[in-house]
C-alpha atoms as one frame of an Amber mdcrd trajectory, in Angstrom:
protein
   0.000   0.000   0.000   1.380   3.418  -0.674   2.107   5.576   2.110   0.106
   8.546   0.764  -3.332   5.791   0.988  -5.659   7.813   3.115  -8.953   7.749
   4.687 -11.831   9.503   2.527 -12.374  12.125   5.203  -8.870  13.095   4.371
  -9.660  13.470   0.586 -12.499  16.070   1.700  -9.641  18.177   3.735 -12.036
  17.376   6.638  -9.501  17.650  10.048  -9.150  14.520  11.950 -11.479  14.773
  15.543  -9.693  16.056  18.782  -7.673  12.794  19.766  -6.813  10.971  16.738
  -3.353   9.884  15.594  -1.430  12.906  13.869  -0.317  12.447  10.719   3.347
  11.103   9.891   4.715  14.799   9.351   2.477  16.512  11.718   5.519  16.659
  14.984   8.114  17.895  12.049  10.253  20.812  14.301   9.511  24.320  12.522
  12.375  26.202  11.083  12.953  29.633  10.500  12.527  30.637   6.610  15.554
  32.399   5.176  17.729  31.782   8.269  20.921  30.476   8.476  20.899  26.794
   9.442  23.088  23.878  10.800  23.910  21.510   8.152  24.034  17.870  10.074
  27.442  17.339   8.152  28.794  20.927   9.907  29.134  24.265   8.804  25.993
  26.310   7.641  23.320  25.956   5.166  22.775  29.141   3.298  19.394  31.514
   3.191  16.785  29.513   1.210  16.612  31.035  -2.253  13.415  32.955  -2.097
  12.368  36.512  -3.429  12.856  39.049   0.016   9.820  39.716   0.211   8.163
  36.124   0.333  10.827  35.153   3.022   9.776  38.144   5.226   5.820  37.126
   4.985   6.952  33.346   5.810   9.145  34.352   8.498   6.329  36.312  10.542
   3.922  33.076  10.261   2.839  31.955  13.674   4.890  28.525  15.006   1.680
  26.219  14.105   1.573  27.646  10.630   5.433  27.271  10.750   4.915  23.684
  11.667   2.402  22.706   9.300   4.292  24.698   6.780   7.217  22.333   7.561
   5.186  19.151   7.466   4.238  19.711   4.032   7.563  20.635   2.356   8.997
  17.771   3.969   5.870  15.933   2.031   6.908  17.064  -1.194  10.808  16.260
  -0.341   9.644  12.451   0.117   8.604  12.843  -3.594  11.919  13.869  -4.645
  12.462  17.340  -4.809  15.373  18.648  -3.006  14.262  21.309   0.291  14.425
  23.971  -1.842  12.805  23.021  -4.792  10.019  21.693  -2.580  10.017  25.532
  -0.868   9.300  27.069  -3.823   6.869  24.469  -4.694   4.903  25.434  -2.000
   4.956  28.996  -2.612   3.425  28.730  -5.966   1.055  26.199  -4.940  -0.473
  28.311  -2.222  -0.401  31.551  -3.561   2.528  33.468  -1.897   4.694  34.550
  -4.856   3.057  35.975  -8.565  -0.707  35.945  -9.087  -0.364  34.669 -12.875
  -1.809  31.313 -11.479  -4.548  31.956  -9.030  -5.583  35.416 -10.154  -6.406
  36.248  -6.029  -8.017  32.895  -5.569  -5.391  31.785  -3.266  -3.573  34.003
  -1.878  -1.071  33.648   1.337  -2.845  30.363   1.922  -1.671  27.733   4.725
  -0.796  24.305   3.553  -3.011  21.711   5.554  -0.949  18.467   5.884  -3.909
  16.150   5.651  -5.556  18.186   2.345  -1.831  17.463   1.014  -1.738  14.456
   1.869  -5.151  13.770   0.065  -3.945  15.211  -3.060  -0.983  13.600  -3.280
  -2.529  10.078  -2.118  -5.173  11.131  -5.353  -2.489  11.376  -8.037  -1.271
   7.492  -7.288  -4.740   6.881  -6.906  -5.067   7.892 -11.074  -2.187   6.105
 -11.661   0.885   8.152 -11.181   3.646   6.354  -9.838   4.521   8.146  -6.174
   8.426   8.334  -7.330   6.726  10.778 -10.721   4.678  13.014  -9.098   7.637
  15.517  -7.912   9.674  15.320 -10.852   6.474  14.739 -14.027   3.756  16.858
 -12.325   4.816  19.202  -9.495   8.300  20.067 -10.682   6.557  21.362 -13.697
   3.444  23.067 -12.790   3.497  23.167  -8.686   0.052  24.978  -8.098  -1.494
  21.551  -8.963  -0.531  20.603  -5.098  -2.915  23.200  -4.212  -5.701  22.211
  -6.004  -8.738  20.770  -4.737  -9.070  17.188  -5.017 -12.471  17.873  -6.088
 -11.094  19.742  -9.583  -8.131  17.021  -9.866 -11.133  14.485 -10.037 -13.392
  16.529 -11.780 -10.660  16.856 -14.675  -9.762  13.054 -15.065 -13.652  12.455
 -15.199 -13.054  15.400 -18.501  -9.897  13.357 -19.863 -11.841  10.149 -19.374
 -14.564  11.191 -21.327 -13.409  13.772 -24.089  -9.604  12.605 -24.755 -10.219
   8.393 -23.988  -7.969   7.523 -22.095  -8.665   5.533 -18.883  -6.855   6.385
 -15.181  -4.466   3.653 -14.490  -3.423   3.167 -17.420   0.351   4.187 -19.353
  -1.779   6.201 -21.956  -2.918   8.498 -19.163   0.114   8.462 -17.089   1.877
   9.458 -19.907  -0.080  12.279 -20.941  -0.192  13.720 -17.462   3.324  13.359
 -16.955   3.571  15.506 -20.822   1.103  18.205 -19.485   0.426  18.067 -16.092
  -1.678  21.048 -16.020  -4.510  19.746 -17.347  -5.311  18.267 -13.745  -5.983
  22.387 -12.771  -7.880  23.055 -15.483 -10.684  25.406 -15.173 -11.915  26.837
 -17.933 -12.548  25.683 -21.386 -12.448  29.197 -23.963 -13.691  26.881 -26.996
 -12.564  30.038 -29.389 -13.313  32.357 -27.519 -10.797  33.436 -25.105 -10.802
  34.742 -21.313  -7.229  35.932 -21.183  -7.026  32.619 -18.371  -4.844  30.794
 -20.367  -2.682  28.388 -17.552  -5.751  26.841 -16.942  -7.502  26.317 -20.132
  -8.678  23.060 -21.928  -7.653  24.938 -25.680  -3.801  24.459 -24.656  -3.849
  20.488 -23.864
């Protein structure tokens, strides 16, 4: 079983009741962004490179945003991006760098650990191998991490239907892995276009 399989309250970003088991990442120690860290081999690891101005927003979160903002990089590290590239992957996914994405949909956001880990635990579920999704889908376009599992599904359900190509299958993995985006599609111009182009079915 892959170790992003989750419950089906956790696909729905629903919290876990007062009392139940945290998840895997949840007791990850917070660090501060931008500072200067230990390296566990000695010496120092150098500021994280981040525009100024993002590092100074992170760096006034409170510690339980800090923590879960840990968690969740360390998340995207298991998938095989290196801690910076997973940094910046969650900067673009929730909205705390350039707007060309979200448009003011998501802005500033908190990463929740268990909506992550939903989203994540979703993309095996469709068939992409757990060793892909940093390198084939995130590495690419990282704002699909803060999609809704809701619009990943509702866009395989589109692929299923208007391109014919089954989840599960190499077909499908293959054509996610060549344009990832499609999974945060939102808008399909048919001709007529709404200037929303990241996110449009005319470009896949």
């Amino acid at each position: 079983m892959s170790a992003f399989t989750v419950s089906a309250s956790a696909l729905t970003g629903v919290r876990a009741p007062s009392g139940a088991a945290p998840s895997r990442r949840s007791a990850a120690t917070p660090l501060r962004l931008g500072a200067i860290r230990q390296s566990p081999r000695g010496g120092t690891v150098q500021p994280r490179a981040l525009p100024a101005g993002v590092l100074e927003k992170l760096a006034k979160m409170p510690q339980d945003d800090m923590a879960s903002w840990e968690s969740c990089k360390m998340l995207v590290v298991d998938l095989g991006l290196d801690d910076e590239a997973a940094e910046k992957c969650l900067v673009k996914a929730f909205g705390w760098g350039a707007q060309n994405y979200w448009r003011q949909s998501k802005v500033e956001e908190v990463p929740d650990v268990d909506q992550v880990e939903a989203r994540i635990a979703y993309l095996v579920e469709i068939g992409i191998p757990e060793d892909q999704i940093g390198e084939k889908v995130l590495s690419k376009v990282s704002e699909i991490l803060g999609c809704d599992t809701e619009l990943l599904a509702a866009n395989v359900a589109h692929i299923e239907k208007n391109y014919f190509m089954k989840r599960n299958t190499k077909s499908f993995t293959n054509y996610i892995a060549r344009v990832p985006q499609v999974l945060g599609n939102n808008i399909d111009c048919v001709g007529d276009c709404a200037g929303d182009c990241k996110r449009c079915w005319a470009r896949c």
